[in-house]
Tab-separated table of C-alpha atoms in Angstrom:
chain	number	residue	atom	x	y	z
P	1	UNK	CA	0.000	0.000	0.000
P	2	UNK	CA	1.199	3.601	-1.214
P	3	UNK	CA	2.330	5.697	1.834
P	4	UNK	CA	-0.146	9.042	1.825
P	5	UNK	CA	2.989	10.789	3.232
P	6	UNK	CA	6.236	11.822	1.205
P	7	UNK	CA	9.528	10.122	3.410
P	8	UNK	CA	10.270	13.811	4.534
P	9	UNK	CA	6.870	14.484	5.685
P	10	UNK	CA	7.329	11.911	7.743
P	11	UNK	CA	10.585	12.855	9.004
P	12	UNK	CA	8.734	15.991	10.149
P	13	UNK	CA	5.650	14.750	11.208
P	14	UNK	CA	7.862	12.631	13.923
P	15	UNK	CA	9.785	15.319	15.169
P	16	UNK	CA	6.448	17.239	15.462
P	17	UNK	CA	5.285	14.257	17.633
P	18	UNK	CA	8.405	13.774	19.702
P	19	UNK	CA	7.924	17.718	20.333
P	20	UNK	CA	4.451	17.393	21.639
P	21	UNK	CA	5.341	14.623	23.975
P	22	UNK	CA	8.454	15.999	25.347
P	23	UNK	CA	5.942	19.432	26.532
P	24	UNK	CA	3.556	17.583	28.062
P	25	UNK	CA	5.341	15.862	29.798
P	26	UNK	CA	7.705	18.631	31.386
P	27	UNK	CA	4.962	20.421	32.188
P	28	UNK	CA	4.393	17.862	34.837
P	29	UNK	CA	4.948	18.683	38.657
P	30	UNK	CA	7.567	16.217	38.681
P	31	UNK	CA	9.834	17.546	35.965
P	32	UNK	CA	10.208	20.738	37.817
P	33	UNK	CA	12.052	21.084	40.826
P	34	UNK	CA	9.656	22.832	43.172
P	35	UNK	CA	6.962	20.306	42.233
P	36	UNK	CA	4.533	22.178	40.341
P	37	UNK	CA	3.829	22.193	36.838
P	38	UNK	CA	6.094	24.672	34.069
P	39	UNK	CA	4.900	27.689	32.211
P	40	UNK	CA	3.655	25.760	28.678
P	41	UNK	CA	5.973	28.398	26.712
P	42	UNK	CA	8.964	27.017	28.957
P	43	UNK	CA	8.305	23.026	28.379
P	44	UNK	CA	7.367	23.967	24.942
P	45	UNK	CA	11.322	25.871	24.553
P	46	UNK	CA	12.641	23.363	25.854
P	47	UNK	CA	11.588	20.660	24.167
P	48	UNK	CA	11.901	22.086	20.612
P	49	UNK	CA	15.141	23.067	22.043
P	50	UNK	CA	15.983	19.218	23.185
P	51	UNK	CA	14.486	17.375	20.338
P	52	UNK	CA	16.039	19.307	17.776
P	53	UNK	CA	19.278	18.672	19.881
P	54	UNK	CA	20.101	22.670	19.864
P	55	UNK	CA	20.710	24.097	23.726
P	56	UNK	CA	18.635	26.867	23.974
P	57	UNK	CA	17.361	27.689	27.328
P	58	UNK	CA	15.348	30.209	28.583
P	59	UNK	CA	15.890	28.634	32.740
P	60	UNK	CA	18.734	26.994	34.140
P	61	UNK	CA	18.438	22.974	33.297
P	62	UNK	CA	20.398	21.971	36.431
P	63	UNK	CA	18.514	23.863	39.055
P	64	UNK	CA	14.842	24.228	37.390
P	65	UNK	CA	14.449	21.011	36.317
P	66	UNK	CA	13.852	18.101	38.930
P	67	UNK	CA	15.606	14.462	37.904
P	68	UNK	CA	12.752	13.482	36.157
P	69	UNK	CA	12.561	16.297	34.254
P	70	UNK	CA	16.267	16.308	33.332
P	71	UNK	CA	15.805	12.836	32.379
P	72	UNK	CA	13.428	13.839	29.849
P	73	UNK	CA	15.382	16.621	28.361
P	74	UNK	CA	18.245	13.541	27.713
P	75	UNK	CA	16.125	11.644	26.460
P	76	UNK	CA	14.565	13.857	24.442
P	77	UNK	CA	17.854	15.333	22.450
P	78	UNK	CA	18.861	11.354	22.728
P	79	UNK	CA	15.922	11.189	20.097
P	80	UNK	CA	16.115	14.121	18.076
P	81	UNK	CA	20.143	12.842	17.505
P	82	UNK	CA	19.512	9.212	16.820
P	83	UNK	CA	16.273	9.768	14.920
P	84	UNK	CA	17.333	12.514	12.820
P	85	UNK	CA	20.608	10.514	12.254
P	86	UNK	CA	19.185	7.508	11.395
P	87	UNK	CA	16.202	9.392	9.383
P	88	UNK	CA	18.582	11.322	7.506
P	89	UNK	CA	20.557	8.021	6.456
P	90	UNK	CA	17.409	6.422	5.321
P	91	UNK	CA	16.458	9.310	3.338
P	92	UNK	CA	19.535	9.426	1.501
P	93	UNK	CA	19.335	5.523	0.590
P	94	UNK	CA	15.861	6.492	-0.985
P	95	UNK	CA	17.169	8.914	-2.921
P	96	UNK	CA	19.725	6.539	-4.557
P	97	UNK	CA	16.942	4.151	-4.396
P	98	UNK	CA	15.020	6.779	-6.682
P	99	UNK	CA	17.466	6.347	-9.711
P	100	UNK	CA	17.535	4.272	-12.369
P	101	UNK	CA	18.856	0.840	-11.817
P	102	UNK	CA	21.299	1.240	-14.203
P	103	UNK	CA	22.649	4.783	-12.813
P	104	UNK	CA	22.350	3.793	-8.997
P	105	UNK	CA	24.805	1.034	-9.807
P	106	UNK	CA	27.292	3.058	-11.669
P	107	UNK	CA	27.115	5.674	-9.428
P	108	UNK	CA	28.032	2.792	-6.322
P	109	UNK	CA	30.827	1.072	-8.418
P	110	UNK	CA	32.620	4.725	-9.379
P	111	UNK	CA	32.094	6.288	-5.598
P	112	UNK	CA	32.116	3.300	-3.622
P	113	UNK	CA	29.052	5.028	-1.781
P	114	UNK	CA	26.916	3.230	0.643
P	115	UNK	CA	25.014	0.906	-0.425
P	116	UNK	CA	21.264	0.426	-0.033
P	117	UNK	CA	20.695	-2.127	2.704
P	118	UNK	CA	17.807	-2.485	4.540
P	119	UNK	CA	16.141	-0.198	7.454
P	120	UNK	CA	17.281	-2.551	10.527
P	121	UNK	CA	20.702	-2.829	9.129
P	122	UNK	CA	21.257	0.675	8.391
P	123	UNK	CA	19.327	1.438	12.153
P	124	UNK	CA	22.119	-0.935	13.543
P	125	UNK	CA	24.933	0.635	12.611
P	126	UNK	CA	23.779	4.079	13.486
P	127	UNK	CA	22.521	2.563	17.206
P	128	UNK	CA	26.730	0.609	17.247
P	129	UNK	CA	28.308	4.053	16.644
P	130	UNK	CA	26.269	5.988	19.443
P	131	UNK	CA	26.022	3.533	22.358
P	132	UNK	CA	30.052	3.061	21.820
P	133	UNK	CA	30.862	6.688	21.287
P	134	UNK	CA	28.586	7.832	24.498
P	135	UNK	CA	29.458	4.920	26.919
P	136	UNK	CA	33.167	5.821	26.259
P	137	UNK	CA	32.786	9.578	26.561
P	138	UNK	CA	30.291	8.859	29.943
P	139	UNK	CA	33.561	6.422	31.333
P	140	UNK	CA	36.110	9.201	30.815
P	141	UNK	CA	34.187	12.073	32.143
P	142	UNK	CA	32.936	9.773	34.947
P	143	UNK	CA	36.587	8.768	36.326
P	144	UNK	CA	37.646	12.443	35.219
P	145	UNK	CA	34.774	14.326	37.669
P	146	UNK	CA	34.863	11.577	40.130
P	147	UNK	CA	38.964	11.753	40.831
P	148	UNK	CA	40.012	15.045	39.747
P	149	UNK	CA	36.920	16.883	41.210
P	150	UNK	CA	36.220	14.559	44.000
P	151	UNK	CA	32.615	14.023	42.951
P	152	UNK	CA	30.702	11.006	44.569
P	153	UNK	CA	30.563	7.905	42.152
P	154	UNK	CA	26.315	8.851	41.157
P	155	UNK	CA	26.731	12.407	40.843
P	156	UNK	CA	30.226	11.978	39.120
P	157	UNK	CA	28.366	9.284	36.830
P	158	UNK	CA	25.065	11.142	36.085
P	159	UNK	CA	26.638	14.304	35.076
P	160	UNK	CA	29.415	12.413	33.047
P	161	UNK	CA	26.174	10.570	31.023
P	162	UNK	CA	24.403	13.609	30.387
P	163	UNK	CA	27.165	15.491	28.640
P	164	UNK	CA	28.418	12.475	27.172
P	165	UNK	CA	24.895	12.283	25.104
P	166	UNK	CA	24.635	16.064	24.490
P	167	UNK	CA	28.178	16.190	23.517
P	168	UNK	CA	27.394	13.208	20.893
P	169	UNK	CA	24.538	14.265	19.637
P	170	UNK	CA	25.493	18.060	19.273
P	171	UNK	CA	22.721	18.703	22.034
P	172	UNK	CA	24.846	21.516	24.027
P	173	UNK	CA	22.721	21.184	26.916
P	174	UNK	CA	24.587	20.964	30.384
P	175	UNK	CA	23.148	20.385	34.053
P	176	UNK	CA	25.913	23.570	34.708
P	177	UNK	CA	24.881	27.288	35.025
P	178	UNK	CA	27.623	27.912	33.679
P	179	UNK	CA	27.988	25.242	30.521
P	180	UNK	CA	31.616	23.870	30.465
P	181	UNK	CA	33.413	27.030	31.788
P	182	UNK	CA	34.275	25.629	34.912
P	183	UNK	CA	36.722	23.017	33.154
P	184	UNK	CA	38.220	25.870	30.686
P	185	UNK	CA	41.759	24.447	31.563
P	186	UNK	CA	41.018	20.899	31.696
P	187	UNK	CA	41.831	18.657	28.923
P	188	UNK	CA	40.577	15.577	30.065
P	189	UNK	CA	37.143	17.382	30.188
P	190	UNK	CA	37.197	18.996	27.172
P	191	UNK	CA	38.829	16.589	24.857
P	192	UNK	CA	36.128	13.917	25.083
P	193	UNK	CA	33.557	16.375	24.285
P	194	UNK	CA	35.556	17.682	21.485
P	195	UNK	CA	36.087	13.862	19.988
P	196	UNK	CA	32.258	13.185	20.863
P	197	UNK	CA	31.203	16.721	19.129
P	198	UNK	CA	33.271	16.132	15.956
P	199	UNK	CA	32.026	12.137	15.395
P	200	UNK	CA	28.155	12.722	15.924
P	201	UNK	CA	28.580	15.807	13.517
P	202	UNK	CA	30.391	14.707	10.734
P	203	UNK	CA	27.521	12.632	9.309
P	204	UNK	CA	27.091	8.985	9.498
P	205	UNK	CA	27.503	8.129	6.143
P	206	UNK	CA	31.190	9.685	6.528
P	207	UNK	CA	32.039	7.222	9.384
P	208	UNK	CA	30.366	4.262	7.099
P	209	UNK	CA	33.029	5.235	4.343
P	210	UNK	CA	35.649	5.798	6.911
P	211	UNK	CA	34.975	2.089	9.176
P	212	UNK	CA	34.781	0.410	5.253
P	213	UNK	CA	37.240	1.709	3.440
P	214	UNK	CA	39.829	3.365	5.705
P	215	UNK	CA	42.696	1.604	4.320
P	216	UNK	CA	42.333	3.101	1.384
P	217	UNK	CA	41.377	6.677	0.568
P	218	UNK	CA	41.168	7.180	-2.883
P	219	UNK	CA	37.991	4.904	-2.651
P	220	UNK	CA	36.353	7.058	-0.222
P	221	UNK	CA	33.561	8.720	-1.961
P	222	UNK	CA	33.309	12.697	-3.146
P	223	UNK	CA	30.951	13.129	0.007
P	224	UNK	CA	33.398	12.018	2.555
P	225	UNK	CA	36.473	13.787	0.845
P	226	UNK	CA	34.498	16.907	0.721
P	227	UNK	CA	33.061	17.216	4.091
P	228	UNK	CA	36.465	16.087	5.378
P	229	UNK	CA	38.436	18.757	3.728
P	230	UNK	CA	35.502	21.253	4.737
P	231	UNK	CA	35.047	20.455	7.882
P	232	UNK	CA	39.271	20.839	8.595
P	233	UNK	CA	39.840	24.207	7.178
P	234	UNK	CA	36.696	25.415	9.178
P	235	UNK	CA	37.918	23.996	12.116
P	236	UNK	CA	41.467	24.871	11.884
P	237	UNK	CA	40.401	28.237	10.438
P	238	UNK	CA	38.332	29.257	13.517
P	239	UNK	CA	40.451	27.884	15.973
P	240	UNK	CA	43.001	30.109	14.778
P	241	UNK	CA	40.713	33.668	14.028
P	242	UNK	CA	39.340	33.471	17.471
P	243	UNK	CA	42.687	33.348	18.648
P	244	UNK	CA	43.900	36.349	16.979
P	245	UNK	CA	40.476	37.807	18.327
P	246	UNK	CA	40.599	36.957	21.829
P	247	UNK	CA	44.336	36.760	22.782
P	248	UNK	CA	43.901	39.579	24.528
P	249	UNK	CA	40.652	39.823	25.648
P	250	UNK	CA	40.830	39.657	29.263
P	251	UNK	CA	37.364	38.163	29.433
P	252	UNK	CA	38.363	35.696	27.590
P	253	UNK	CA	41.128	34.471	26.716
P	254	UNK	CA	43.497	37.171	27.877
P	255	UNK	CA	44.291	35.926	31.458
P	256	UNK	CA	44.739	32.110	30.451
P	257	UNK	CA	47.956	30.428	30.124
P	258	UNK	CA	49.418	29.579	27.047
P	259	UNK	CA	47.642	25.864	26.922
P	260	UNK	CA	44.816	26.905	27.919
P	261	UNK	CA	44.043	29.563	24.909
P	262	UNK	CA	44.807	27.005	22.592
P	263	UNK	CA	42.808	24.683	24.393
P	264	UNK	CA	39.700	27.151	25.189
P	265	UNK	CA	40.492	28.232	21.350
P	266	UNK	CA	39.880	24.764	19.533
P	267	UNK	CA	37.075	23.806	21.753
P	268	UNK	CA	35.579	27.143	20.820
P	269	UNK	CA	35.861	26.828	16.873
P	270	UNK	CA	34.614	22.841	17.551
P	271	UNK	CA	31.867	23.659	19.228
P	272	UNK	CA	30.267	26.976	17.185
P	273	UNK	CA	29.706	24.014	14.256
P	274	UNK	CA	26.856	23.266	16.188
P	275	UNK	CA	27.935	21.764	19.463
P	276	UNK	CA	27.051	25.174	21.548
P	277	UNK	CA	29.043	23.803	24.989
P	278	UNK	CA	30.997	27.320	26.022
P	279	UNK	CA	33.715	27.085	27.580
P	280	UNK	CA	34.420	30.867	27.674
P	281	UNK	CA	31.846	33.729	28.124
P	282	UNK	CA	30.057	33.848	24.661
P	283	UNK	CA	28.654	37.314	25.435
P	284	UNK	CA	32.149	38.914	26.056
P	285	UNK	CA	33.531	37.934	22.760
P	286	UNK	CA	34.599	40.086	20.834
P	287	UNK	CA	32.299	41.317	17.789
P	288	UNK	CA	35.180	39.637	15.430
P	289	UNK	CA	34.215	36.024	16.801
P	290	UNK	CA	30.946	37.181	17.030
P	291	UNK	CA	30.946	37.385	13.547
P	292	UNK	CA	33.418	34.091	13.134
P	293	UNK	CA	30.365	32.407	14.623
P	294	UNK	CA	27.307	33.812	12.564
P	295	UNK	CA	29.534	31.852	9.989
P	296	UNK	CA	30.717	28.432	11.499
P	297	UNK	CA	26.931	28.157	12.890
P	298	UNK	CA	25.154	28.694	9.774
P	299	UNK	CA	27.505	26.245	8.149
P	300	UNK	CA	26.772	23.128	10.951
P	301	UNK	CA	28.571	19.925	10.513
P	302	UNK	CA	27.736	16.996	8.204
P	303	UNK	CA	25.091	16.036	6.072
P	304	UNK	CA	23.492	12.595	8.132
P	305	UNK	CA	24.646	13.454	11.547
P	306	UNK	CA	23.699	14.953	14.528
P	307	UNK	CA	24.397	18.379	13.672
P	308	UNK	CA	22.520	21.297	12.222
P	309	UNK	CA	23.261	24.149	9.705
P	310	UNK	CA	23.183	24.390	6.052
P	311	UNK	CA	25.901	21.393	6.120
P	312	UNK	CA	29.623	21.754	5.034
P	313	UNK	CA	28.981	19.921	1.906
P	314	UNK	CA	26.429	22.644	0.782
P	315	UNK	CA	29.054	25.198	1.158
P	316	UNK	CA	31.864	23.062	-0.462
P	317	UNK	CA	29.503	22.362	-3.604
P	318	UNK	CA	28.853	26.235	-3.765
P	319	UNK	CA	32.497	27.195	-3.293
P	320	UNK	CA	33.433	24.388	-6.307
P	321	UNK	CA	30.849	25.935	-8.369
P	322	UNK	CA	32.398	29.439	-7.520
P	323	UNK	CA	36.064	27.934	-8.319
P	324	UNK	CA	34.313	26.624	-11.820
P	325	UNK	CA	33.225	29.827	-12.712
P	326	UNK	CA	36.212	31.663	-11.915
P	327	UNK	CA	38.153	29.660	-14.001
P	328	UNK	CA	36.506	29.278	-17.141
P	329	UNK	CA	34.885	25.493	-16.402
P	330	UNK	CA	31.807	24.474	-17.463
P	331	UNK	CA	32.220	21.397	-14.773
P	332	UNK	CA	32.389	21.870	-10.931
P	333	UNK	CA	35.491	19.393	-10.118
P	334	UNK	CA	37.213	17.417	-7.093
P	335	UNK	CA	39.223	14.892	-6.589
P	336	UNK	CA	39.168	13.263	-9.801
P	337	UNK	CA	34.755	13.580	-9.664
P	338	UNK	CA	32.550	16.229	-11.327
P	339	UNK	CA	29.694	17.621	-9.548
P	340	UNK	CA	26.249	16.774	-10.344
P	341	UNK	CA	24.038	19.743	-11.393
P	342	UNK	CA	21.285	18.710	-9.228
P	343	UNK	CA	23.792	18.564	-6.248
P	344	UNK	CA	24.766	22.052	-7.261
P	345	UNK	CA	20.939	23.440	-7.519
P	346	UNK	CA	19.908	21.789	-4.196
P	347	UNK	CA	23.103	23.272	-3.017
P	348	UNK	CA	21.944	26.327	-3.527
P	349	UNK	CA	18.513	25.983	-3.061
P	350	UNK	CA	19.836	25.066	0.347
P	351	UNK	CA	21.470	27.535	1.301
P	352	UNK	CA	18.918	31.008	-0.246
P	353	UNK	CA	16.110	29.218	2.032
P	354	UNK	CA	18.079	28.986	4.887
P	355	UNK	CA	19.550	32.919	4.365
P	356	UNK	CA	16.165	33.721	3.675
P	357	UNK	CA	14.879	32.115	7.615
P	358	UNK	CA	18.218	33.957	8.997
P	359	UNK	CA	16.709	37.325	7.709
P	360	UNK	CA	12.754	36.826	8.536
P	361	UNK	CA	13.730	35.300	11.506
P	362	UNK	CA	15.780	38.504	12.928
P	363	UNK	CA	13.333	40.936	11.483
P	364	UNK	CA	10.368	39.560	13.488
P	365	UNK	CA	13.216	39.260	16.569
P	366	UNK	CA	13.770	42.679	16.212
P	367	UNK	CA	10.115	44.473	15.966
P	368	UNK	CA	9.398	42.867	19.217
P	369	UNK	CA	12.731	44.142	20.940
P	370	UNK	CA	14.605	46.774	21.795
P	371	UNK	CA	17.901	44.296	22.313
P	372	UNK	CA	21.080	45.099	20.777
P	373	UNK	CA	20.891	44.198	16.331
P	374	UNK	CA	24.099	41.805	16.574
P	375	UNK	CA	22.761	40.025	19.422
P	376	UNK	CA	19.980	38.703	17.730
P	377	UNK	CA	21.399	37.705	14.705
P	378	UNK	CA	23.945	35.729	17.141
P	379	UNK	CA	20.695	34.487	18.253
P	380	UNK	CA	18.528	33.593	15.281
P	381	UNK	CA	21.581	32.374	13.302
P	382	UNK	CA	22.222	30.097	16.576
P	383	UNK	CA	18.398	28.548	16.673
P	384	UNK	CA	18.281	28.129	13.033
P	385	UNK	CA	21.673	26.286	13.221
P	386	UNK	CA	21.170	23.954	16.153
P	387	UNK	CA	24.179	25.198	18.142
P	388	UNK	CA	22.715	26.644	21.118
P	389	UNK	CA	25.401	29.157	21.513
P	390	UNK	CA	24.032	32.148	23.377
P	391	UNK	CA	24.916	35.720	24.558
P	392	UNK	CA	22.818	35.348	27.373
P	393	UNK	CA	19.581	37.206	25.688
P	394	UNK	CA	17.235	33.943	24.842
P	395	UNK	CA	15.298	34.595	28.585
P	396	UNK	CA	15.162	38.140	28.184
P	397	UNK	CA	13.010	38.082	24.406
P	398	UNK	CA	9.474	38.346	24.785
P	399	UNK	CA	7.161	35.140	23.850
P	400	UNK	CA	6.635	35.735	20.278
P	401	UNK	CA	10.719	36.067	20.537
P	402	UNK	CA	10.398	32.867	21.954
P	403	UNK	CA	8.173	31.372	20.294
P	404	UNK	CA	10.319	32.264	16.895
P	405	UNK	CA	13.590	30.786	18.106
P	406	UNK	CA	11.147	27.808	18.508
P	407	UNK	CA	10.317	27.692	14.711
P	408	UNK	CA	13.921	28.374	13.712
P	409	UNK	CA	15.190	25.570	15.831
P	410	UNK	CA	12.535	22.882	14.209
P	411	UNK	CA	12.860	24.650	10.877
P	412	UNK	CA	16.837	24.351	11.158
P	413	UNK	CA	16.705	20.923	12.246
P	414	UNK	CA	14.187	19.367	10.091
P	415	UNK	CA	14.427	21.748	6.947
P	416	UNK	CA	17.302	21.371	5.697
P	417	UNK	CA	17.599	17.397	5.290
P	418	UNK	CA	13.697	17.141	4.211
P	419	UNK	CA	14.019	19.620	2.105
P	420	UNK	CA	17.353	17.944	0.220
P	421	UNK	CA	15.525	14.733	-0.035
P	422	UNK	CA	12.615	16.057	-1.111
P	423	UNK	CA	14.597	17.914	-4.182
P	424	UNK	CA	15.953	15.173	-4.824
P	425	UNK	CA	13.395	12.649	-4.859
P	426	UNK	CA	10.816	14.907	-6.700
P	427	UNK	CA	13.560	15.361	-9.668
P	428	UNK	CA	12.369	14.169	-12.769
P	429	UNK	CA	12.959	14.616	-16.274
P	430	UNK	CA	10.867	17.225	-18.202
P	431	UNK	CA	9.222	16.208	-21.934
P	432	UNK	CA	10.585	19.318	-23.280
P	433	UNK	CA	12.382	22.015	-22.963
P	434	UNK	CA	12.556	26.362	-23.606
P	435	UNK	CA	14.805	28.099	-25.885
P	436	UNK	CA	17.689	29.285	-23.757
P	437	UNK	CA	18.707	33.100	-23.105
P	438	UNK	CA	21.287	34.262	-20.892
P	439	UNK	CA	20.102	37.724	-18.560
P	440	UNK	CA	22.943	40.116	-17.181
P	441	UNK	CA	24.642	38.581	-14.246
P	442	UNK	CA	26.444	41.346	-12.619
């Protein structure tokens, strides 16, 4: 029997679901720590906020919420990571699965992409690479808070779980006040969540390719070369601008130690790609990383992970195409592969839609609010990209400011992949075609 909903409708339609739940039940007595029930507009935040794994709060998580409530809030982002993971996976198998026999096995035998498989295997491997990835960041944080911090073994455990699975699935919400400042010069903190951060992000697909292949490089596919490359020079590029930015700052960086800037630095540039842990003051950056992170958030991580944004390999596609042009080529090349022209409309498509949210979204911010212009955009650009990152304004907007930051954050999350598949899927060939003329450009 024919499904009455497109695949991506139903990616939505879940999330929509998971959204509902997670409200009702935080607005139950028990999920708040004085024992009677939240303001709707707060469980509703924060579970948008949790299910589209993005860290926006407008109350403190570790002192509102009871255990039961920040139980649900874990297990909330838990599903939003897996689920859109392992929905954004499927998706992409059903849009090879779209193609012609003939083209979906060329395309497999020249790329060495994945292949199609079925739903429980695919499900598998996405459920291997979390429950290993957050059970080993939980054990390190655990031994780290229990010995370094003396922290009894519970406490030490619970809070090592709960930023193990926000760290993993790019959640950025922490039972601290204070995020992950407190462990600014610790390593042993930081790292983990770094290493968790950077594998839910980079897309699922890439750590298929990777597990499969890794012997051998040159038969990793385009999509794992380019969000590779990407996903380096933006991390190695903001870890070294916000330096430059903040060496001095002395509510920053300026007072640390030589270790610890480079440290506070690289977790910094990690974590803007949609991770929003801080473990610096976000609202005494400068406006330099301010604008560092409008960037690195509206970009997000991988296509098929946990993270949000556009997705690197959006903005690699558009920066080939721009390299094309420049040069004279009719063909957007890399690594031995040409770029499909649907992959380079999509691309595009992409990325105007999600300018487009950026821009509505801080003009309806800003008639309700007298708040500073650059602040919101930090703001908006932060919701719409998952991250979570915050200058300290998301309590102080009014409800409809609120309630925005809400659509942006389900919009960001959702959007982008359901709106690639959907491109994709609903492709098809034309029976004709118009006369072609070329309008000024420029």
């Amino acid at each position: 029997m024919k499904s009455l909903l497109h695949p991506s409708q139903s990616v939505a339609l879940a999330f929509l679901l998971a959204i509902v739940a997670g409200t009702l039940l935080l607005m139950l007595p028990q999920a708040q720590a004085d024992g009677v029930s939240a303001p709707w507009l707060t469980a509703l935040f924060t579970a948008v906020s949790a299910v589209c794994v993005t860290g926006l709060v407008v109350v403190d998580t570790g002192t509102y919420w009871s255990t039961f409530g920040q139980w649900t809030i874990m297990v909330l982002f838990q599903i939003g990571g897996f689920g859109m993971m392992t929905a954004a996976t499927l998706l992409g198998l059903m849009v090879n699965r779209s193609l012609r026999l003939r083209s979906k096995l060329i395309s497999q035998v020249e790329t060495h992409t994945l292949g199609l498989g079925d739903v429980s295997s695919v499900a598998r491997l996405v459920f291997g690479v979390t429950l290993s990835m957050e059970l080993a960041v939980t054990l390190l944080l655990t031994l780290r808070l229990h010995l370094a911090y003396d922290l009894p073994w519970g406490e030490a455990a619970w809070s090592g779980l709960f930023h193990a699975v926000s760290a993993f699935n790019n959640a950025g919400f922490s039972i601290h006040p204070d995020s992950l400042v407190r462990y600014a010069s610790d390593a042993m903190i930081l790292l983990p969540v770094m290493m968790a951060i950077v594998v839910g992000g980079i897309g699922f697909p890439v750590l298929h390719d990777l597990r499969a292949k890794r012997r051998d490089s040159r038969h990793w596919s385009l999509h794992t070369k380019l969000t590779l490359l990407a996903s380096g020079i933006l991390l190695l590029g903001g870890f070294l601008v916000l330096l430059v930015f903040e060496w001095k700052n002395p509510a920053t960086l300026g007072p640390m130690t030589l270790p610890d800037k480079l440290l506070s630095a690289a977790f910094a540039s990690v974590s803007a790609r949609t991770a929003g842990f801080n473990s610096v003051d976000i609202g005494a950056l400068t406006h330099e990383s301010w604008a560092l992170h409008y960037f690195l958030m509206f970009v997000g991580g991988g296509s098929a992970g946990t993270a949000g944004g556009v997705k690197v390999t959006t903005v690699a596609i558009l920066a080939l195409l721009v390299i094309a042009e420049i040069r004279g080529r009719s063909d957007s090349e890399a690594f031995g592969r040409r770029v499909s022209a649907s992959a380079q409309r999509q691309a595009i498509t992409v990325l105007v839609l999600g300018s487009a949210l950026v821009v509505f979204g801080t003009i309806a911010i800003l008639r309700c609010t007298d708040l500073p212009t650059d602040k919101v955009i930090f703001e908006v650009i932060s919701a719409f990209g998952t991250v979570g990152l915050s200058t300290g304004i998301t309590a102080d907007l009014p409800p409809f400011g609120q309630l925005m930051l809400t659509l942006l954050m389900y919009v960001g999350r959702v959007g982008t992949i359901t709106l690639a598949a959907s491109l994709a899927l609903g492709e098809r060939r034309m029976p004709f075609r118009y006369p072609e003329e070329h309008p000024i450009v420029g």
